[in-house]
Coordinates of C-alpha atoms and ligand atoms in Angstrom, one line a residue:
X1 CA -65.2 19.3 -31.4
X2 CA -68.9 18.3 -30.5
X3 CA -70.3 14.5 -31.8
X4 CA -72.6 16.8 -34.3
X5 CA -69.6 18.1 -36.4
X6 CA -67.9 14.3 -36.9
X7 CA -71.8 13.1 -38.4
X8 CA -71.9 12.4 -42.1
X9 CA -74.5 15.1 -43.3
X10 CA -77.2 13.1 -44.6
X11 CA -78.4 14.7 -48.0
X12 CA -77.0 17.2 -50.7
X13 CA -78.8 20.6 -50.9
X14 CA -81.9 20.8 -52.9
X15 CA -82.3 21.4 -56.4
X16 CA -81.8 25.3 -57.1
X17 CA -80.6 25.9 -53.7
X18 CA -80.1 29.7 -53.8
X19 CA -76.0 30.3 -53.1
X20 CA -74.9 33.5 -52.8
X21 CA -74.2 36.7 -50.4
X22 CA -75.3 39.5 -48.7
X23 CA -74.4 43.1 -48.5
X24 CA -76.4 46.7 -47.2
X25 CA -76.2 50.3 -48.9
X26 CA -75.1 51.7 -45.9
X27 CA -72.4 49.4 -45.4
X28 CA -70.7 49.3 -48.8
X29 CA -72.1 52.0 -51.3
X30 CA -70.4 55.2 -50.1
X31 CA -71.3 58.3 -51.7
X32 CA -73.8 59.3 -49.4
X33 CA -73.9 62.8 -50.9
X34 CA -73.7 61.7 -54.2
X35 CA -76.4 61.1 -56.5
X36 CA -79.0 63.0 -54.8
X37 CA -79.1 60.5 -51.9
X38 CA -80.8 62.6 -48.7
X39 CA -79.1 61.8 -45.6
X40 CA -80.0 58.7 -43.8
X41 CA -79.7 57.9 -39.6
X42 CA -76.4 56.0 -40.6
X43 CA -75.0 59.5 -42.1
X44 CA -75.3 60.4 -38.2
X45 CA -74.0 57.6 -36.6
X46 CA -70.0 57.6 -37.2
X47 CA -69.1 54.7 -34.5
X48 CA -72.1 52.4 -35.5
X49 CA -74.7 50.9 -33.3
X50 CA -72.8 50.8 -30.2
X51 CA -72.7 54.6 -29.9
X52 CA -75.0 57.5 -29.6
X53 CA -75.3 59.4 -33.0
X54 CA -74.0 62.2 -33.7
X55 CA -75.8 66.0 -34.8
X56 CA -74.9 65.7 -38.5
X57 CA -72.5 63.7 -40.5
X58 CA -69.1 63.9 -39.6
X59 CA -65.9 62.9 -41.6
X60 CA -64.6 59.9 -39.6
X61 CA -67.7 57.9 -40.4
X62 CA -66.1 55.4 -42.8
X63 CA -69.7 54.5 -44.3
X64 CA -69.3 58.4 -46.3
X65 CA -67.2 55.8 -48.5
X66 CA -67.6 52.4 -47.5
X67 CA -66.1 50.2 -49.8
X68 CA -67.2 52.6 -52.8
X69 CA -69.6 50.1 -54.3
X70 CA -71.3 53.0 -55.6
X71 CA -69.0 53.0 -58.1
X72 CA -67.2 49.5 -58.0
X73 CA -70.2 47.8 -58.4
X74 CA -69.8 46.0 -62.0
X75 CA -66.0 44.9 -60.7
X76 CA -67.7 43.4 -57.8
X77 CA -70.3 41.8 -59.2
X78 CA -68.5 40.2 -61.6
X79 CA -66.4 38.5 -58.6
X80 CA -69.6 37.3 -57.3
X81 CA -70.4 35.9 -60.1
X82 CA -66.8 34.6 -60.3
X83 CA -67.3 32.5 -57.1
X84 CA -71.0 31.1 -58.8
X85 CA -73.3 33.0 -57.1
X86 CA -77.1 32.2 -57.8
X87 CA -77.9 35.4 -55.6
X88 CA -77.0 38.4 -54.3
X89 CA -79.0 40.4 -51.1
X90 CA -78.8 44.0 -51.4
X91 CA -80.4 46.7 -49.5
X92 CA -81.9 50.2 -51.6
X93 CA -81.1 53.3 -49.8
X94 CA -84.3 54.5 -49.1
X95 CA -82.6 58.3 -48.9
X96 CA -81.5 57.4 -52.3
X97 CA -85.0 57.4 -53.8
X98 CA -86.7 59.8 -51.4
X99 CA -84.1 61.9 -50.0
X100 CA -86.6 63.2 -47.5
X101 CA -88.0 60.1 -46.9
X102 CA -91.1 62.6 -47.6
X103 CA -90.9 63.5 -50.7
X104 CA -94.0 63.5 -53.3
X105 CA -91.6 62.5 -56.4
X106 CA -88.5 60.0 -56.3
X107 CA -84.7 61.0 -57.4
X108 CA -84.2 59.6 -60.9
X109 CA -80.9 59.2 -60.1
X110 CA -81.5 56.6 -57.1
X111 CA -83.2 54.7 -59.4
X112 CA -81.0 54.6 -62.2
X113 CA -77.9 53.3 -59.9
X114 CA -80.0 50.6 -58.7
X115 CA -81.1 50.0 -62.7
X116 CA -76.8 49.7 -63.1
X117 CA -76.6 47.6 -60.6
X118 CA -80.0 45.2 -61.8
X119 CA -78.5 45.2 -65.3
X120 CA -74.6 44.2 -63.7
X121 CA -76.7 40.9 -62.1
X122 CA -78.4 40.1 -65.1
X123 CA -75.4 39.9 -67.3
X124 CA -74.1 37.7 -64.9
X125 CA -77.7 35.8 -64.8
X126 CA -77.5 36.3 -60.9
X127 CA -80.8 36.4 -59.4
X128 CA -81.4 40.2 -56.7
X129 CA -83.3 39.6 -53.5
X130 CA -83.8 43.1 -52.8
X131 CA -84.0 44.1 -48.8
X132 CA -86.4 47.4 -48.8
X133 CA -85.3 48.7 -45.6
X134 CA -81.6 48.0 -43.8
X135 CA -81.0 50.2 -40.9
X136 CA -81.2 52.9 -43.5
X137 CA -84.3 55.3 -42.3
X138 CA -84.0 58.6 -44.0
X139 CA -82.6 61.1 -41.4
X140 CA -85.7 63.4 -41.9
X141 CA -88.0 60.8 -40.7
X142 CA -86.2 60.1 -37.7
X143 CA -85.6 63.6 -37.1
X144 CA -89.3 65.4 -38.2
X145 CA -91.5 62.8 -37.7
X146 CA -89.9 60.4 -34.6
X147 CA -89.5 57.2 -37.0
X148 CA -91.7 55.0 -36.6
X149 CA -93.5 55.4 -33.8
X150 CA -95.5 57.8 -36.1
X151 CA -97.8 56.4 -38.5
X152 CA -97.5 58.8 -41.3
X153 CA -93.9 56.4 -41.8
X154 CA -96.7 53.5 -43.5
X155 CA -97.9 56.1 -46.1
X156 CA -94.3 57.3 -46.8
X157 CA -92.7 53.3 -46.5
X158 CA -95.6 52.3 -49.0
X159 CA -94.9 55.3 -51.5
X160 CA -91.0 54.2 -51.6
X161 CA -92.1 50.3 -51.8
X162 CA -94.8 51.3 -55.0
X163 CA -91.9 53.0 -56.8
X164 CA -89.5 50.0 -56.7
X165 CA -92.3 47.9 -57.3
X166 CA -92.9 49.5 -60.8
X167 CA -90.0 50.3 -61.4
X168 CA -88.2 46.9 -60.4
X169 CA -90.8 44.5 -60.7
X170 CA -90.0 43.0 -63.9
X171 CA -86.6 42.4 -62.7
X172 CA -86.5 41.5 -59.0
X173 CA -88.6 38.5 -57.5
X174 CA -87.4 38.0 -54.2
X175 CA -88.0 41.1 -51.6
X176 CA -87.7 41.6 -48.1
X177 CA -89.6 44.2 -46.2
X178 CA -87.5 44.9 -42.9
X179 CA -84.2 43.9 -42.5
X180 CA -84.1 42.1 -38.4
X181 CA -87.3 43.6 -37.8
X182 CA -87.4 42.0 -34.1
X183 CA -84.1 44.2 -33.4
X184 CA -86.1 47.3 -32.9
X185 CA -86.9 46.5 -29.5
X186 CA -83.1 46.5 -28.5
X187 CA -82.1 49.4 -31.3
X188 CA -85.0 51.5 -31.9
X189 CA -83.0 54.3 -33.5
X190 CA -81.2 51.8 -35.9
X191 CA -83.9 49.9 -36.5
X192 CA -87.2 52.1 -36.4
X193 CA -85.7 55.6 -36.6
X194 CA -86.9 56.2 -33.4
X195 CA -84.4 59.1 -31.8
X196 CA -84.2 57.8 -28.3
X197 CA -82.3 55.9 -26.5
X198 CA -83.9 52.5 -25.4
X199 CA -84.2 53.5 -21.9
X200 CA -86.2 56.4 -23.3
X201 CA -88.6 54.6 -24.4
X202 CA -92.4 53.5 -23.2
X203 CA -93.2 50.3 -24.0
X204 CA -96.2 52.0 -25.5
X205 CA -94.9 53.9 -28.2
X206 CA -92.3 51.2 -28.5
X207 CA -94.8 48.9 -29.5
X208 CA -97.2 51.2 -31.4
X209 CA -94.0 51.5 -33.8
X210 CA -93.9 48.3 -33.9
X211 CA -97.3 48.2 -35.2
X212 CA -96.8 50.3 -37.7
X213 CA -93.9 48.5 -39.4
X214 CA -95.5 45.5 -38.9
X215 CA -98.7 46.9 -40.9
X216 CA -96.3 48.4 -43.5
X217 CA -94.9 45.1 -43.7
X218 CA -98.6 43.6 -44.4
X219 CA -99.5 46.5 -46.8
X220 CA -96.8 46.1 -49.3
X221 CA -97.0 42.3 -49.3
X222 CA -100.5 42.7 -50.2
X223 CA -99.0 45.4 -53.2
X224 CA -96.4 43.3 -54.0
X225 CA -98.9 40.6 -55.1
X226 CA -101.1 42.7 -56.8
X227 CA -97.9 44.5 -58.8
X228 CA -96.1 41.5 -59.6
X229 CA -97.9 38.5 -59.4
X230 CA -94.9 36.2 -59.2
X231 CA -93.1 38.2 -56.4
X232 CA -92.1 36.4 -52.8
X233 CA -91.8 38.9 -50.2
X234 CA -90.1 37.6 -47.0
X235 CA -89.9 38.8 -43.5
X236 CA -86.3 39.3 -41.8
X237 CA -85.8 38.3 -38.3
X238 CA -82.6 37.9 -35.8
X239 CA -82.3 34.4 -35.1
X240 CA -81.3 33.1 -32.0
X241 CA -82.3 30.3 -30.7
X242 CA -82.5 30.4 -26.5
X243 CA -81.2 28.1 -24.6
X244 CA -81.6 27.7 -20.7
X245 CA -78.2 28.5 -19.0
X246 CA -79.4 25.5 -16.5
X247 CA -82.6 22.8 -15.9
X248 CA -84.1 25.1 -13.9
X249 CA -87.5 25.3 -15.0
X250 CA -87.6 29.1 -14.0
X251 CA -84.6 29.4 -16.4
X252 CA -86.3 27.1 -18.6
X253 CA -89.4 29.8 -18.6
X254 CA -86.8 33.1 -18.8
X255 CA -85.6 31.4 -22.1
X256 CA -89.6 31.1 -23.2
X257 CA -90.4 34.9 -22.6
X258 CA -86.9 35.6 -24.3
X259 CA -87.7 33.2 -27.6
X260 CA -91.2 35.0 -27.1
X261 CA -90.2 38.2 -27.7
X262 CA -88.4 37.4 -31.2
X263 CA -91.6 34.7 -32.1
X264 CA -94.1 37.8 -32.1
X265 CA -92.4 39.1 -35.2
X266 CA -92.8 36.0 -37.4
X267 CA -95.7 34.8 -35.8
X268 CA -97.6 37.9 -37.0
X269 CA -96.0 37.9 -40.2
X270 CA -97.1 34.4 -40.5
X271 CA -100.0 34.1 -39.0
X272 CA -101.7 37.5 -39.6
X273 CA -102.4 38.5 -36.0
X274 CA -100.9 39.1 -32.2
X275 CA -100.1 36.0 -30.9
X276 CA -101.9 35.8 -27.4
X277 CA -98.5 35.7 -25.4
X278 CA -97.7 39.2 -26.6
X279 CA -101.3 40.6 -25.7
X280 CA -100.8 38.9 -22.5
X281 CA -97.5 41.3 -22.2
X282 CA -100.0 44.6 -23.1
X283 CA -102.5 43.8 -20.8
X284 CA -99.6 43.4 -18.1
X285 CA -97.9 46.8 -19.1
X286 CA -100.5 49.0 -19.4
X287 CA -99.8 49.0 -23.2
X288 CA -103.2 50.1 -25.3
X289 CA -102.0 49.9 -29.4
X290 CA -104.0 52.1 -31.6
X291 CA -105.3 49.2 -34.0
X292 CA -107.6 50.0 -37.2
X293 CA -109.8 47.7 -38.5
X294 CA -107.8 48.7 -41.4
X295 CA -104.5 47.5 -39.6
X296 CA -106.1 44.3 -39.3
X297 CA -107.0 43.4 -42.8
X298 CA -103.1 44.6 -43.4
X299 CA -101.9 42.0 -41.0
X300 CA -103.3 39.8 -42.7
X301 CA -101.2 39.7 -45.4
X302 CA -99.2 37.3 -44.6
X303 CA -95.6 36.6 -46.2
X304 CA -94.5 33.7 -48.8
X305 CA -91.2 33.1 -46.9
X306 CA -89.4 33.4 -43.6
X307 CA -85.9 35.3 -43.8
X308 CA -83.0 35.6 -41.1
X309 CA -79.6 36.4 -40.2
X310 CA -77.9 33.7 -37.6
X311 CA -74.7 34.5 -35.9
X312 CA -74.8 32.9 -32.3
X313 CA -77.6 31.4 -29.9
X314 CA -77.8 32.8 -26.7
X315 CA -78.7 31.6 -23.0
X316 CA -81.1 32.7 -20.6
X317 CA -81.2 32.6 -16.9
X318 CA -83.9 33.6 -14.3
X319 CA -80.8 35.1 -12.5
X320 CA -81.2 38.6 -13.5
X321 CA -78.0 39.3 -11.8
X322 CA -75.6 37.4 -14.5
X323 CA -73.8 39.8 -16.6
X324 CA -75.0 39.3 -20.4
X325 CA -71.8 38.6 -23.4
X326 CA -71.8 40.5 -26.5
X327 CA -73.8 39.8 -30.1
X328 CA -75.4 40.4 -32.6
X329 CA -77.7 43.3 -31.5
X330 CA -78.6 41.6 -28.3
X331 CA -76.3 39.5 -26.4
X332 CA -77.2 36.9 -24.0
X333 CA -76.1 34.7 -20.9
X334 CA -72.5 33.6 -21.9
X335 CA -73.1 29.8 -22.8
X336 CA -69.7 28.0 -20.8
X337 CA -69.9 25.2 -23.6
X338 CA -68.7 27.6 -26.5
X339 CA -66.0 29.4 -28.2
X340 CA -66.1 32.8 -29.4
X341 CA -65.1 35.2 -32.2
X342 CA -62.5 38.4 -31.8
X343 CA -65.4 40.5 -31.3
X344 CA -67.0 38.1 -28.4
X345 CA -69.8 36.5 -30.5
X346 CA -70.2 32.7 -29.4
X347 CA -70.3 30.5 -32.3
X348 CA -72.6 27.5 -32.2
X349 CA -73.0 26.0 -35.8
X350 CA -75.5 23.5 -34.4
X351 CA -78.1 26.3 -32.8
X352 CA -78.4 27.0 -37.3
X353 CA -80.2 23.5 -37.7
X354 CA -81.7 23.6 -33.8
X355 CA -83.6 27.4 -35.2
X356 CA -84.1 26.0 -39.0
X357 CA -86.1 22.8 -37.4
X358 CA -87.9 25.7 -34.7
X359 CA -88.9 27.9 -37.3
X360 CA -90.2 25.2 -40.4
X361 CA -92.3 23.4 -37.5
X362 CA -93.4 26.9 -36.1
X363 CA -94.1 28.7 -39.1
X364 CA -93.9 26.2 -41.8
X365 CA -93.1 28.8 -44.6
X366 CA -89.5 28.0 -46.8
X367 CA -86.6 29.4 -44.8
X368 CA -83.8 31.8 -46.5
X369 CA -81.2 31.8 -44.6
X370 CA -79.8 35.4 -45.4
X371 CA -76.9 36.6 -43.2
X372 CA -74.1 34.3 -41.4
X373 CA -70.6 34.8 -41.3
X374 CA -67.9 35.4 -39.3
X375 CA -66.4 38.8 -38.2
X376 CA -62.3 38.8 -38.4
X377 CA -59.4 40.1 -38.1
X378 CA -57.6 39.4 -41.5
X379 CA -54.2 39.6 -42.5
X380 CA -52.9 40.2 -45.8
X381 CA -50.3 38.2 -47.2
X382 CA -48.4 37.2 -50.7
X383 CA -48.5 33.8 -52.1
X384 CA -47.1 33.4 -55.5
X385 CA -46.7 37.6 -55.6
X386 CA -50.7 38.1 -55.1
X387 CA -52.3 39.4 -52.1
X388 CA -54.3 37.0 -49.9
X389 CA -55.7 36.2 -46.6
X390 CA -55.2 32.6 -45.5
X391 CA -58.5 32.7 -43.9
X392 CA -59.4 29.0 -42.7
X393 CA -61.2 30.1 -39.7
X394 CA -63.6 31.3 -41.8
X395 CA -63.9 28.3 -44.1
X396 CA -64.1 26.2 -41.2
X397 CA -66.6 28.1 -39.9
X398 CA -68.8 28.5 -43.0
X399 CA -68.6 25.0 -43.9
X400 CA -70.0 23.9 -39.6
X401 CA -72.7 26.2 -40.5
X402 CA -73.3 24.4 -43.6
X403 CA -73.1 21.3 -42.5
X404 CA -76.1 22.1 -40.1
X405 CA -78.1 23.5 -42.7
X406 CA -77.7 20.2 -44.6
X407 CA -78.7 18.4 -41.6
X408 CA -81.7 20.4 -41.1
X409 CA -82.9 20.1 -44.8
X410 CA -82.4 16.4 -43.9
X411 CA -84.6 16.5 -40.9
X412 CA -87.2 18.0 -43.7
X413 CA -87.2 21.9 -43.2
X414 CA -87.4 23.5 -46.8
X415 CA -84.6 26.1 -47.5
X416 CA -84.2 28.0 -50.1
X417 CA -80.9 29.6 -50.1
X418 CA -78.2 30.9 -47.7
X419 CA -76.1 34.4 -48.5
X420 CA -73.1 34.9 -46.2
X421 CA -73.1 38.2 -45.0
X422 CA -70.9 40.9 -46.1
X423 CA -69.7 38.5 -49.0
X424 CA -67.2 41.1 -49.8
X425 CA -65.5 43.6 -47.1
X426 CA -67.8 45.7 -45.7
X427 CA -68.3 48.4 -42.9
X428 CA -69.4 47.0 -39.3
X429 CA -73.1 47.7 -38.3
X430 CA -71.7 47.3 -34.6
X431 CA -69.1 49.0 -34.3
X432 CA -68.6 50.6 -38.0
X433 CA -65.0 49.3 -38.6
X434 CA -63.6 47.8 -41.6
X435 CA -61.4 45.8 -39.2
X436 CA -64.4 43.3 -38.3
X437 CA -63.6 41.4 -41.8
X438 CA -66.3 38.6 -43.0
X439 CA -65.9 39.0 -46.9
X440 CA -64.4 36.1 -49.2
X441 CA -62.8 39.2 -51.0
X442 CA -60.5 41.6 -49.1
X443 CA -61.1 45.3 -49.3
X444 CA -57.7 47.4 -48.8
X445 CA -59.6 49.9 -46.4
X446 CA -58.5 50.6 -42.8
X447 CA -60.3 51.7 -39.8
X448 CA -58.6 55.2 -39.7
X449 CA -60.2 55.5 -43.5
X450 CA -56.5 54.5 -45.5
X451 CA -56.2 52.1 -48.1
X452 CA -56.6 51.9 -52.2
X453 CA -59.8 50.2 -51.8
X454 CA -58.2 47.6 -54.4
X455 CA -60.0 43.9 -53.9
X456 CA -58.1 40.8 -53.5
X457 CA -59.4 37.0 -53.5
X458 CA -59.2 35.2 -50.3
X459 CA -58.5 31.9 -49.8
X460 CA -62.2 31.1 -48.4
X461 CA -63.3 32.8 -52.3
X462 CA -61.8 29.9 -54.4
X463 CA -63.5 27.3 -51.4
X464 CA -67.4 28.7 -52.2
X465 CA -66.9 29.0 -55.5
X466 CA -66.1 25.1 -54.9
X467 CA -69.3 24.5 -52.6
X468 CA -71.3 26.4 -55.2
X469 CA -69.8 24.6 -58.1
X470 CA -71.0 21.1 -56.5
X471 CA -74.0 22.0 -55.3
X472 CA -72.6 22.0 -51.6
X473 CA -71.4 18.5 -52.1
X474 CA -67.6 19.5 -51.1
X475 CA -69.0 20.9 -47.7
X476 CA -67.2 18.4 -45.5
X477 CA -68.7 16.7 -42.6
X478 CA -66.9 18.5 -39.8
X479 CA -63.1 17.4 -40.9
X480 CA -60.5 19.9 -40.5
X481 CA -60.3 21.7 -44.1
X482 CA -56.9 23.5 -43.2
Ligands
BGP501 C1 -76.7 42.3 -38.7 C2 -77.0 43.3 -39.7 C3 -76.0 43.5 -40.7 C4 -74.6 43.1 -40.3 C5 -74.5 42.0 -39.3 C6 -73.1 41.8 -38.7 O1 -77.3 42.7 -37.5 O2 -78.2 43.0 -40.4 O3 -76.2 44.8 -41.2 O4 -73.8 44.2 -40.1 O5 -75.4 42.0 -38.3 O6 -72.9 42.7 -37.7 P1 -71.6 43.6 -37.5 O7 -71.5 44.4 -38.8 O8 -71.9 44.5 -36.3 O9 -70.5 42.6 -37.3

């Protein structure tokens, strides 16, 4: 164990510290025909992220049912609220609302699921933070329109944003616009509904989509404050911090370019314009973005807080030769100092305070730390006649990230909340198996589609209902908790 982990932690969590979890349609609802729900790029894409989609949907894509939260919902919110959550993170299916992603009206009955779902939270007094967009492009603007890498997506993304505005507004403060936004330029067609492979891609029209989300992002901001004047909209970015593989200084710059890459996306969203580094990169690849002066006042509109998922840091080396290890949409240079998970992710608690301190002194907008968690293989057994999972790798796991975020509230970065992703079972992104387990509640599903779908408490949901309870105050300074 490193020196870090045996540190006391230096200061309890603030005041109204915002615990919960985190969850996306895709990944949990089901039902995707149900509803009036259009079909979305996940409906096409059966083996997750990893793997090419398919024409149309096909049966063995276990998001068609998920973990049926479509219908579940009000039995699992009121486990959430059961463990003490202050929050819950949930993604709108866009093909929920417009089916077509083109339509002129939205489907009443997409609304009024996500009305069941508001009124569930308030009953329970748990407060939505509502992610717009979550790898969940409506199939018909991938597929007529080439995602995002065709402007008429701002008009469409602003007519789906002024809906839940109005309709929503009353009810849900905290909003994100793009979930991992930066992941587009490793998974366009996940992330931007682009239907090409990477390799496919210019840079040019890579980056012009970019643009376009990026001015989506500014518009509706600059909506969201007008609609509901005390709204927070957020930005969503992968977080990894990048470390040099050695002191090289020309590894020391390939971990610059690398950081630089992810920077750009909270940079502008911070800071209202292209940082010079990436027009540095334009200039240098013949790339020419069709800019308004319209897109510029949009930029400008900048957000109220700073959102991100953390899983792993990576390393860089000027080395191109050295294979790169899996992760969380991009993988890096395997760093030789740290373990991993089943699934190959390295896990590196302290890189969570090393990219809080980063992004407060970079940015210095609050921080919501909105996905971490780990991905396991979980085994169901009985104690006392009821179904459990004995999961202290994931306690242990939770409570080293936790620890570093205490530290880096310490070191004076504001937080705001953290929600541990896929706070219930869910289906992988990745790889789009219910095997890859991160939830604190067990969801009797199986990779080949089996299962009741019946929820059981782990032994990690009685521990966060205790961190929650005190405020964080039982997260323990790096001691075994086994
Ligand atoms: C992020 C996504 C999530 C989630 C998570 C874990 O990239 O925002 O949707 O799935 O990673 O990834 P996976 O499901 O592949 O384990």
């Amino acid at each position: 164990m490193s020196q870090a982990m045996t540190k006391p932690a230096t200061g309890p969590f603030p005041d109204g510290f915002l615990w919960g979890g985190a969850t996306a349609a895709n990944q949990i609802e089901g039902a995707y025909a149900e509803g009036g729900k259009g079909l979305s790029i996940q409906d096409v894409m059966p083996k997750g992220i990893t793997a090419p989609p398919t024409e149309g949907p096909t049966d063995d894509n276990l998001k068609q049912v998920a973990i049926d939260f479509y219908h579940r919902y009000a039995e699992d919110i009121a486990l959430f609220a059961e463990m003490g959550f202050k929050v819950y993170r949930f993604s709108i299916a866009w093909s929920r609302i417009f089916p077509n992603g083109d339509d002129e009206q939205p489907n009443e009955e997409g609304l009024a699921f996500y009305e069941r779902v508001l009124d569930e939270l308030e009953k329970h007094g748990i407060e939505p933070l509502v992610t717009i967009s979550h790898y969940e492009t409506p199939l018909n603007l991938a597929r007529s329109y080439g995602g995002w890498t065709n402007r008429a997506l701002i008009g469409f993304y602003e007519r789906y944003c002024r809906i839940l505005f109005e309709r929503f507004g009353s009810r849900v403060k905290y909003w994100l616009t793009f979930n991992e936004i930066n992941s587009i330029i490793h998974e366009p067609f996940v992330s931007g509904g682009i239907p090409l492979p990477r390799q496919g891609l210019t840079e040019q029209d890579l980056y012009q989509a970019i643009h376009h989300e990026l001015v989506a992002s500014g518009r509706v901001t600059r909506m969201a404050h007008g609609l509901m004047p005390d709204a927070q909209v957020g930005c969503m970015i992968v977080a990894h911090p990048v470390y040099p593989l050695t002191p090289s200084p020309d590894d020391v710059e390939q971990a610059m370019h690398t950081a630089h890459a992810s920077y750009a996306f909270g940079d502008i969203h911070c800071r209202g314009e292209y940082p010079g580094y990436l027009l540095r990169h334009f200039r240098d690849n013949g790339v020419e973005l069709d800019v308004t002066e319209q897109d510029r006042e949009d930029l400008r509109n900048t957000v109220d807080f700073v959102s991100f998922s953390y899983y792993m840091s990576i390393c860089e080396s000027a080395d191109a030769s050295i294979t790169k290890g899996p992760g969380n949409i991009m993988g890096g240079v395997p760093n030789p100092t740290l373990e991993a998970s089943e699934w190959g992710w390295q896990i590196d608690p302290q890189g969570l305070r090393v990219i809080i301190n980063d992004y407060w002194e970079r940015w210095q907008k609050p921080l919501f730390i909105v996905e971490n968690g780990l991905g396991a293989l979980d085994v169901l057994v009985e104690v006392d006649g009821v179904p459990t999972v004995e999961d202290d790798y994931r306690i242990r796991y939770m409570n080293d990230h936790l620890v570093q975020v205490r530290e880096a509230i310490a070191d004076g970065a504001q937080v705001m909340g953290y929600t541990s992703w896929g706070c219930i079972d869910i289906v992988s992104a990745g790889t789009s198996q219910l095997s890859k387990r991160y939830g604190f509640i067990y969801v009797d599903r199986n990779d080949d589609g089996t299962g009741t779908l019946e929820r059981y408490r782990k032994k990690s949901f009685g521990w966060y209902r205790d961190v929650i309870a005190s405020d964080g105050a039982v997260v323990d300074n790096g001691v075994a908790v086994a």
